[in-house]
Coordinates of C-alpha atoms in Angstrom, one line a residue:
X1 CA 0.0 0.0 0.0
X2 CA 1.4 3.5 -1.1
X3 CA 1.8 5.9 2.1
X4 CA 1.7 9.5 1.3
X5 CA 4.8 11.2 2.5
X6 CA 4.6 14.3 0.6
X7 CA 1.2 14.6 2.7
X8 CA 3.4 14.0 6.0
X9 CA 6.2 15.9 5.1
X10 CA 3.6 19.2 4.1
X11 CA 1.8 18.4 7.8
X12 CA 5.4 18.8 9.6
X13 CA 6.1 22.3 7.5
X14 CA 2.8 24.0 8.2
X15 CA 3.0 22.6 11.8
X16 CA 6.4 24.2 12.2
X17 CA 5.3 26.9 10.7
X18 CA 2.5 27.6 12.9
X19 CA 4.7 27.0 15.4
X20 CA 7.1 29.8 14.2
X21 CA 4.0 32.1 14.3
X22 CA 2.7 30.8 17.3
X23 CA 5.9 32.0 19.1
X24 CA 5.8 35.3 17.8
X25 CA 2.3 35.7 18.8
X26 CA 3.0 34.8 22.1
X27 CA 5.9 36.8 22.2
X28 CA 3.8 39.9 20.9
X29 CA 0.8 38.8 23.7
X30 CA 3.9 38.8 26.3
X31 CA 5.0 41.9 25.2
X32 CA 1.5 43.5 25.2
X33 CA 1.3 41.9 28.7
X34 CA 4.5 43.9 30.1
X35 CA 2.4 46.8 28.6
X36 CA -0.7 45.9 30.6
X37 CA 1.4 46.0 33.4
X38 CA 3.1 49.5 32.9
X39 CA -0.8 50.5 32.1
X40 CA -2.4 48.8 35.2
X41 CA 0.9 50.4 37.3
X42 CA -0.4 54.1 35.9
X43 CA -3.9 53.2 36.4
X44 CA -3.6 52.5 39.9
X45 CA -1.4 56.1 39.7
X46 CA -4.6 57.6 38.5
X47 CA -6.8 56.4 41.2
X48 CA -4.5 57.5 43.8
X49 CA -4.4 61.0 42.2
X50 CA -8.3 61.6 41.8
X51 CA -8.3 60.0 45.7
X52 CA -5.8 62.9 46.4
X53 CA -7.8 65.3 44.6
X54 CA -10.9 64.5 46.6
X55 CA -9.3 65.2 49.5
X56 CA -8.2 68.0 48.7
X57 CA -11.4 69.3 47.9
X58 CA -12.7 67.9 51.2
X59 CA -10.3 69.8 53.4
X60 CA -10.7 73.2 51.7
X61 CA -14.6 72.8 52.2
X62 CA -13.7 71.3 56.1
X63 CA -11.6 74.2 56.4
X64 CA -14.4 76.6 54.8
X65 CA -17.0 75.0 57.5
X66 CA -14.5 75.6 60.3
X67 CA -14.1 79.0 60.0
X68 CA -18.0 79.2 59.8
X69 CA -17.7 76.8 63.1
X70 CA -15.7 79.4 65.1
X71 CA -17.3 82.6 63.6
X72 CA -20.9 81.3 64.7
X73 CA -19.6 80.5 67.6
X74 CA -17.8 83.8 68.7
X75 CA -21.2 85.6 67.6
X76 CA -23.1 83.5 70.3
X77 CA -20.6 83.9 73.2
X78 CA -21.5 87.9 72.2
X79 CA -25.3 87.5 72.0
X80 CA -25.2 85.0 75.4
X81 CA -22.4 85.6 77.0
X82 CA -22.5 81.7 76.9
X83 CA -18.9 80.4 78.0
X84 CA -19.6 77.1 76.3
X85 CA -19.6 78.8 72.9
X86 CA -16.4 80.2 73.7
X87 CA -15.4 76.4 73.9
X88 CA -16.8 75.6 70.4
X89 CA -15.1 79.0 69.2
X90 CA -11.7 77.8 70.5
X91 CA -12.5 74.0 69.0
X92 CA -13.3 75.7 65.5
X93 CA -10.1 77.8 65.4
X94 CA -7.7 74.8 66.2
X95 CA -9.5 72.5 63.4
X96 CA -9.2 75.7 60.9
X97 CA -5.6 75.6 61.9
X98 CA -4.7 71.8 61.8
X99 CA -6.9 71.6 58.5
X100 CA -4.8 74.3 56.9
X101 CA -1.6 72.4 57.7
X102 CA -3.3 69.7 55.8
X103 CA -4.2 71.4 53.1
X104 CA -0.6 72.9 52.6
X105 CA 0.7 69.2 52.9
X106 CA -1.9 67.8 50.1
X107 CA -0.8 70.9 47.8
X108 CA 2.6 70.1 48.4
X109 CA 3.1 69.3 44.4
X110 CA 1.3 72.2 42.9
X111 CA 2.6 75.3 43.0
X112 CA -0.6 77.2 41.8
X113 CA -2.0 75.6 44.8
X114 CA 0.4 76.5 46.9
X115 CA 0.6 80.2 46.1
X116 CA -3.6 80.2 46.8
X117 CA -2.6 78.2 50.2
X118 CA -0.1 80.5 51.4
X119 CA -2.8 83.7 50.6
X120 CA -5.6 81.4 52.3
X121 CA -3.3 80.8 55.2
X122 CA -2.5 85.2 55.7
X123 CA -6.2 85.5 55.2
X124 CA -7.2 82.8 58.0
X125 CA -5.0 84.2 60.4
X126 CA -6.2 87.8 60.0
X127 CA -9.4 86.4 60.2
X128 CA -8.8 84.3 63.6
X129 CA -6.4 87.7 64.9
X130 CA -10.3 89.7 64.2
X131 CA -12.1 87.6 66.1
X132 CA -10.0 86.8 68.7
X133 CA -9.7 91.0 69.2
X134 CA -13.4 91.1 69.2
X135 CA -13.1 88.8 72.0
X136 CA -10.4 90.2 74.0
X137 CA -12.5 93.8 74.3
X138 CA -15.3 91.9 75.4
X139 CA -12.9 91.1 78.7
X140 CA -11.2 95.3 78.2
X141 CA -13.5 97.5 76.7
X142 CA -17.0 95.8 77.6
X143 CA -19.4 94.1 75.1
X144 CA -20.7 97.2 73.7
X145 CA -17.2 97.7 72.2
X146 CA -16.9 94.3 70.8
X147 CA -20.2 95.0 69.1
X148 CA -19.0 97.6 68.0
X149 CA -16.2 95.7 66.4
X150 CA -17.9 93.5 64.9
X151 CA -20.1 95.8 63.3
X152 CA -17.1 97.4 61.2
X153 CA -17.7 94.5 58.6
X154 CA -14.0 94.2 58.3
X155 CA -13.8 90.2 59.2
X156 CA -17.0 89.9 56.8
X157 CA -14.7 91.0 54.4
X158 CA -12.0 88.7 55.2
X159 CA -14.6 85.3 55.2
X160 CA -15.6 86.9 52.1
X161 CA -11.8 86.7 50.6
X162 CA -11.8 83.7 52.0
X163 CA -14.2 82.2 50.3
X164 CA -13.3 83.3 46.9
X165 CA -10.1 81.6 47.3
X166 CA -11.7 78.5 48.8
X167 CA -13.9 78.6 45.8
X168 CA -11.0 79.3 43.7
X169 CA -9.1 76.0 44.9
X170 CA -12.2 73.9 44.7
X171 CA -12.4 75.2 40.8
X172 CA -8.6 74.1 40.0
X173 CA -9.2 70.7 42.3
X174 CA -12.4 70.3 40.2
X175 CA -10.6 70.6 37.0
X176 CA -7.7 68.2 38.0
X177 CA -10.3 65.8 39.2
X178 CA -11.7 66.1 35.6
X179 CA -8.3 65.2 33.9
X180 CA -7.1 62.6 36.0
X181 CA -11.1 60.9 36.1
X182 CA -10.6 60.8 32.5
X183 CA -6.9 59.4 32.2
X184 CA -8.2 56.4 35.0
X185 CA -11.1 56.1 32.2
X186 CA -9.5 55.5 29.3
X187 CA -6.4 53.1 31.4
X188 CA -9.5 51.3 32.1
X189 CA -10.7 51.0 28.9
X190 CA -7.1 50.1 27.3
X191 CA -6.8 47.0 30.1
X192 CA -10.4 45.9 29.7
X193 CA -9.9 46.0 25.4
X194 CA -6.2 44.5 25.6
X195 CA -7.5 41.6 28.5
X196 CA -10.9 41.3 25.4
X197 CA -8.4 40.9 23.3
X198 CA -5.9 38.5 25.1
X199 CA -8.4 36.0 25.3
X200 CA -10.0 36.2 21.9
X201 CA -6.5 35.6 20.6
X202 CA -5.2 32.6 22.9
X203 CA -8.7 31.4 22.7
X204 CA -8.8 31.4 18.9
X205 CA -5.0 29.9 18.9
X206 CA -6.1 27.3 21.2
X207 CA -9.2 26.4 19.1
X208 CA -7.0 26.5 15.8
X209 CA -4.6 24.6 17.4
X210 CA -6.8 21.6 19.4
X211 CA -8.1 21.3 15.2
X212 CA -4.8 21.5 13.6
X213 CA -3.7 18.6 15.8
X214 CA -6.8 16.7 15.9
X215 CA -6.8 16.6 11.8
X216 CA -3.1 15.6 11.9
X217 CA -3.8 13.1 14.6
X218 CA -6.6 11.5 12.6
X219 CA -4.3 12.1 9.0
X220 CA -1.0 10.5 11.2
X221 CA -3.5 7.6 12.7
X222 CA -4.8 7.0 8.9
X223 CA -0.8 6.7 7.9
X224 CA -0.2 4.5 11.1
X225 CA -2.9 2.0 9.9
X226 CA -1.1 1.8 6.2
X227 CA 2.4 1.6 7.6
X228 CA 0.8 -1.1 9.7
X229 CA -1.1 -3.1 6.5
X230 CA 1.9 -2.6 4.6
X231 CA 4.5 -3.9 7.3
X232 CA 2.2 -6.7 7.8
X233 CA 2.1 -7.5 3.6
X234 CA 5.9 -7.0 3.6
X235 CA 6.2 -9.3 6.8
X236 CA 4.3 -11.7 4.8
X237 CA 6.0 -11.4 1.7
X238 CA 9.5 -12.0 3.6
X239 CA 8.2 -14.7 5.6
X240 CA 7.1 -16.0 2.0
X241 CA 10.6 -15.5 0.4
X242 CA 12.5 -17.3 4.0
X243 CA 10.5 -20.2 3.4
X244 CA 11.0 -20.8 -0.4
X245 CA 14.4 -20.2 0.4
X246 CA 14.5 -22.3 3.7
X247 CA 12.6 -25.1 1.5
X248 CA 15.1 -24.5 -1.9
X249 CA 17.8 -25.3 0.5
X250 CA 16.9 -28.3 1.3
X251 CA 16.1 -29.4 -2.2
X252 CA 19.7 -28.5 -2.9
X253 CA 20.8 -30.4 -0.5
X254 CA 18.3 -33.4 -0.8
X255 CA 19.3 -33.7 -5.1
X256 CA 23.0 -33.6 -3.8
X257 CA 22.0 -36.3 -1.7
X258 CA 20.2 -38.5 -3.8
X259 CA 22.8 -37.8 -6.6
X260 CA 25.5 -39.1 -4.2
X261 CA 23.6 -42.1 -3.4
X262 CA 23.0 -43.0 -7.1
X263 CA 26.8 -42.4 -8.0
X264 CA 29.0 -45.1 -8.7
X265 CA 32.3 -43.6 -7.5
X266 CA 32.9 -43.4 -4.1
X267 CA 35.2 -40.1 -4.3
X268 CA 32.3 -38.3 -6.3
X269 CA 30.0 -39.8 -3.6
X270 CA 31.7 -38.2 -0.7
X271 CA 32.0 -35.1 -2.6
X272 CA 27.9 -34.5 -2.9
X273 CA 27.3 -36.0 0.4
X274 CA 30.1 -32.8 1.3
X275 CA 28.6 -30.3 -0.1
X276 CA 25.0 -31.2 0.9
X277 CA 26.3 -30.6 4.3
X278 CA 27.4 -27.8 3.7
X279 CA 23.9 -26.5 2.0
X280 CA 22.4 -28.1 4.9
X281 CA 24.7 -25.8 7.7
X282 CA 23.9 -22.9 5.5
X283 CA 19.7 -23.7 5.9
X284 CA 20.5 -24.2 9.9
X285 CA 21.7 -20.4 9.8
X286 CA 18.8 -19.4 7.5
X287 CA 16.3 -21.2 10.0
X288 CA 17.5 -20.0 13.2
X289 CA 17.4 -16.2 11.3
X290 CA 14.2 -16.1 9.8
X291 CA 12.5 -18.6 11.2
X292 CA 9.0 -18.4 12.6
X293 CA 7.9 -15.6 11.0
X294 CA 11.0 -13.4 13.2
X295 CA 13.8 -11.6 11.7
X296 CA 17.2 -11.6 13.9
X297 CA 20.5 -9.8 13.4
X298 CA 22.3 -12.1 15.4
X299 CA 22.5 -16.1 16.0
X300 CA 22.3 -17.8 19.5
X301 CA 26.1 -19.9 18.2
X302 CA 25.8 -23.0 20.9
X303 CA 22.5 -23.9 19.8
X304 CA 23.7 -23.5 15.7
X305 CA 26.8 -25.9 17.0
X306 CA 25.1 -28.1 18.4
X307 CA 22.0 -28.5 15.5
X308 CA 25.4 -28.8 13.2
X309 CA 27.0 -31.8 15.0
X310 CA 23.6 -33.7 15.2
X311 CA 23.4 -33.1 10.9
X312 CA 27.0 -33.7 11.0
X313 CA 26.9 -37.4 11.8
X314 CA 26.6 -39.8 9.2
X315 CA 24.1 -42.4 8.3
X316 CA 24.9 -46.0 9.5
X317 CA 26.2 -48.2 7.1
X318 CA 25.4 -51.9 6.7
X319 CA 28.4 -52.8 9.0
X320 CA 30.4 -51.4 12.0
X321 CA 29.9 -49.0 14.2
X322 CA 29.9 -45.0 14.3
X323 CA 32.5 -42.4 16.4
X324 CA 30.5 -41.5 19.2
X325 CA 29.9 -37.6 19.6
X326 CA 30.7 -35.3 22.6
X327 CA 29.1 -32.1 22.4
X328 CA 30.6 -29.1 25.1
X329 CA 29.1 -25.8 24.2
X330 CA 26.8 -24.9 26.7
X331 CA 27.6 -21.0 26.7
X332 CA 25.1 -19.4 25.6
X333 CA 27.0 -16.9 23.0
X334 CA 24.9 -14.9 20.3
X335 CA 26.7 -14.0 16.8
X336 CA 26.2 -11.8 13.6
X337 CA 25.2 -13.2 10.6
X338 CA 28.8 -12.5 9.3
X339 CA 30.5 -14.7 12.1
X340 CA 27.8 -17.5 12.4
X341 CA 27.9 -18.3 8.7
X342 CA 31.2 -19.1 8.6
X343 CA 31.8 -20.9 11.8
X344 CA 28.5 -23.0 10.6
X345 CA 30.7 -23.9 7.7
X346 CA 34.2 -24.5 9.6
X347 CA 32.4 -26.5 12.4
X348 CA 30.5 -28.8 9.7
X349 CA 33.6 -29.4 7.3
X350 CA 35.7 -30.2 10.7
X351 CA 33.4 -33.2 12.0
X352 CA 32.8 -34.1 8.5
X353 CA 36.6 -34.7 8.1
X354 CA 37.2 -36.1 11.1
X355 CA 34.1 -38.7 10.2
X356 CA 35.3 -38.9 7.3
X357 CA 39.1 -39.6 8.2
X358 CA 39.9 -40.4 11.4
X359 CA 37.9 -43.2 11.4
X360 CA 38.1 -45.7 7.8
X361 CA 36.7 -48.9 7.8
X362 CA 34.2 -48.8 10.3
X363 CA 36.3 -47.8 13.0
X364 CA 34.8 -46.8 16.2
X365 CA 36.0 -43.9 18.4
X366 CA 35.1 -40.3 19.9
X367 CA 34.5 -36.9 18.2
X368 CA 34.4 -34.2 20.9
X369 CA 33.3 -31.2 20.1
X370 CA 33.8 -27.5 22.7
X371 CA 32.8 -24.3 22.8
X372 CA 34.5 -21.6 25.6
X373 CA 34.7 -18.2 25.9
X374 CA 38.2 -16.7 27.1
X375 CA 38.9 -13.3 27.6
X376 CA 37.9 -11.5 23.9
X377 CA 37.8 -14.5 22.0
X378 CA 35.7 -17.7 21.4
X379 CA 37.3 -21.1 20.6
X380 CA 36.1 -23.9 19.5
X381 CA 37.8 -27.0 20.3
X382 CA 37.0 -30.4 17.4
X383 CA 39.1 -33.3 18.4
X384 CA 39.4 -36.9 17.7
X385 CA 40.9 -40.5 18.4
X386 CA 41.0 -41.7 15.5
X387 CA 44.6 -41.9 13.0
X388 CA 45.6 -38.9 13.1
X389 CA 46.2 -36.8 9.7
X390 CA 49.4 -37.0 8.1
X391 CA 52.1 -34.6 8.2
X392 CA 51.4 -33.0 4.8
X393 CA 47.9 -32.3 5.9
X394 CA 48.9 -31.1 8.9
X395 CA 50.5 -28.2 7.4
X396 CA 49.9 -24.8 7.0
X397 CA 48.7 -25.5 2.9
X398 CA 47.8 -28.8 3.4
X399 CA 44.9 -30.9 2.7
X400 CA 41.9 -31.0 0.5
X401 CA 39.4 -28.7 -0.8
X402 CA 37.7 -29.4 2.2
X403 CA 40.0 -28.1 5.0
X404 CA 41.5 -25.2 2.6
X405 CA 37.7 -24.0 3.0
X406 CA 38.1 -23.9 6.8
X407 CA 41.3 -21.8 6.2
X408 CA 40.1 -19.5 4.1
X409 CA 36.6 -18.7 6.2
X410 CA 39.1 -18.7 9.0
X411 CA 41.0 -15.5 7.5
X412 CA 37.6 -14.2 7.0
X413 CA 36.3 -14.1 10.5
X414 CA 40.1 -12.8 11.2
X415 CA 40.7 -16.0 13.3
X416 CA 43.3 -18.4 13.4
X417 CA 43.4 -22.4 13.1
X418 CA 45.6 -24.6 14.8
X419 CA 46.2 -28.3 13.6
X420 CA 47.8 -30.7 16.4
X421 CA 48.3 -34.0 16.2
X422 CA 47.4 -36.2 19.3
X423 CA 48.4 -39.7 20.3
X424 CA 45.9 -40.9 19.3
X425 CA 44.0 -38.1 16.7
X426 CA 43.5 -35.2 15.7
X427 CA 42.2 -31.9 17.5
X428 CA 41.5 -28.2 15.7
X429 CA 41.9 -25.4 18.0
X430 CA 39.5 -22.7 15.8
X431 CA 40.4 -19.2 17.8
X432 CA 38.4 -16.0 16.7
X433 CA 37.7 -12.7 18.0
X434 CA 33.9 -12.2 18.2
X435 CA 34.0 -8.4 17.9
X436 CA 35.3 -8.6 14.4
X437 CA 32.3 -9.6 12.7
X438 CA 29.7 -7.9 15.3
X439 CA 27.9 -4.8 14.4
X440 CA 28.8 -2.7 17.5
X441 CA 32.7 -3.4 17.9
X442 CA 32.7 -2.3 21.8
X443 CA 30.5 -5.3 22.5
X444 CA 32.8 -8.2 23.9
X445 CA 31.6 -12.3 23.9
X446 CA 31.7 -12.1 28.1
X447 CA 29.1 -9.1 28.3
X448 CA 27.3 -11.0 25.4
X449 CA 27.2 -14.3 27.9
X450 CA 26.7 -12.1 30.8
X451 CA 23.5 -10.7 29.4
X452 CA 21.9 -13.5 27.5
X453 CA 22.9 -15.9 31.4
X454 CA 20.8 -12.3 33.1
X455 CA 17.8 -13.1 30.3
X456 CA 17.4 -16.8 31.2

């Protein structure tokens, strides 16, 4: 089944770029959010001012109905002679007083203000000095005097200054509280339109992005499902080609059987019944590769040894015995395809010569057969008891097609054989370094046995 990659590979662009634009929205929202900040900061400013200005405008009228305070009262002490309203009188004067320090302390930071605080402040006091004179010739002159006083209309004319410049101050305060209402207003506005439009934007990008990723979820699980169908056709198909190949192995090796058994020279005999063993060692590896519908990159080698040894022994003939067989590869060892291959082939042409050899005319006797790991190499250990090869053989060139084979798949696993001649026998010391044909050279054969021992 045909997957659409150009479909997958146009998905990943637009998704990276609506990532790209995604950051720099969010980066423009988080900038715009620093903003909101600076904006709530001045907003809260503005509050505090139009708070200020109300209290400004609060103490110049408190200060306004002070003076009235102690002016009412000073007419009643002089209509009733009432020394309780002299009480209110002196209560009214120190409020005017403390409330005209206040006022001088809120106007601190405008100096129009100011000048109009420093002018009510000389006006106040004249104003207090009057009545407090009308007051003192009450206890000197008598009250006809302080009526007198009092008639003059001089301190109606200072509460009249007065309140001009009362009025005067509430007019500037009025218009400050104007401005500064209206800055607060429109900060309010600005934070309430930038939060409107914080949350259409993240909530559209959220919405666009929940449905970009649920298409491309759906589009990816549509792929998955091909990739699957076609992995499973393609497991099919290999499973297919391993076991016509599994199955055209062992017609190779069946014909050369048969063909060996229907010869009439016992040299070209041995010579089929050879090579079907080595078609048949080649099928083992195929098997324990590809068999049961797996695919490995690596053999477990004891098993493959041991499977070759059991193929290894010949058929009884009419007469005589066989060499028994003594099989010592226990260690569990797993190998590439590059390695197991050839040691397949080295182990099987070994025992096959030393069946072959060692032991003529029915003779009985012992093949053993080891397997060890030591240090960074593995050796394999095929002796016998039987004659012995002859000196020739035993050479570094010597022998038949058979054991030049071994050489030359020794050199390419980069190991090294050693012939020796026992008394009686023969035994092949096959030395090789597993690392050389594994995929991952740090791997050595120990940690291999170490972690294959930790899985059973």
């Amino acid at each position: 089944m045909a997957i659409d990659t150009e479909a997958s590979l146009a998905r990943r662009q637009v998704r990276a770029r609506a990532a790209r634009v995604s950051a720099v929205l969010f980066g423009g929202l988080f900038v715009g959010f620093l903003l909101l900040v600076v904006v709530f900061v001045e907003y809260r400013r503005a509050i505090d001012w139009v708070d200020h200005t109300h209290k400004v405008i609060s103490t110049v009228e408190d200060l306004q109905s002070g003076l009235a305070d102690a002016e009412s009262s000073q007419r009643g002490y002089l209509l009733s002679q009432d020394r309780d309203q002299l009480a209110f009188y002196e209560e009214g004067v120190a409020r005017s007083r403390a409330l005209l320090d206040r006022l001088g302390s809120l106007t601190a930071d405008n100096p129009v203000q100011q000048d109009k605080v420093k002018a009510l402040r000389a006006l106040t006091a004249d104003r207090l000095d009057r009545m407090a004179e009308v007051l003192r010739q009450v206890e000197d002159a008598g009250i006809g005097r302080a009526f007198d006083m009092a008639r003059e209309g001089t301190g109606a004319g200072m509460m009249t200054e007065i309140r001009r410049t009362t009025a005067a101050m509430r007019a500037e305060e009025g218009q400050l509280l104007a401005r500064r209402s209206r800055q607060a207003t429109i900060l309010e506005l600005l934070m309430i339109g930038y939060g409107l439009l914080f949350v259409t934007v993240a909530g559209w990008r959220g919405y666009t992005t929940v449905r970009r990723l649920e298409r491309d979820y759906q589009a990816e699980w549509a792929e998955g499902q091909a990739l699957a169908a076609a992995l499973q056709e393609n497991r099919i198909l290999l499973d297919e080609v391993n076991h016509r190949v599994k199955n055209s192995l062992q017609i190779v090796a069946n014909l050369l059987r048969t063909q060996a058994l229907r010869h009439r020279s016992g040299e070209v005999r041995e010579e089929l019944l050879e090579s079907s063993g080595r078609v048949l060692a080649i099928a083992e590896v195929h098997r324990r590769l590809y068999g049961e519908g797996a695919v490995y990159d690596t053999v477990e080698l004891s098993d493959l040894i041991r499977s070759i040894a059991e193929n290894a022994i010949p058929a009884s003939g009419g007469g005589g015995g066989e060499p028994a067989m003594n099989v010592a590869v226990g260690t569990p060892l797993a190998a590439p395809v590059d390695t197991a291959v050839p040691v397949a082939l080295i182990v099987n042409e070994l025992l096959t010569n030393s069946y072959k050899h060692a032991f003529p005319d029915g003779r009985t006797g012992t093949v053993r057969l080891d397997m060890e790991v030591a240090g960074d190499e593995v050796r394999i250990d095929v002796a016998d008891d039987g004659i012995g090869l002859p000196d020739e053989v035993a050479g570094t060139g010597g022998g038949g097609f058979g054991l030049n084979t071994v050489r030359n798949l020794t050199r390419q696993i980069r190991g090294r054989l050693e012939i020796e001649r026992l008394t009686p026998g023969t035994r092949f010391l096959l030395t090789f370094p597993l690392v050389a044909g594994n995929a991952n050279p740090g791997v050595r054969p120990q940690d291999i046995v170490q972690k294959l021992q930790e899985k059973q």
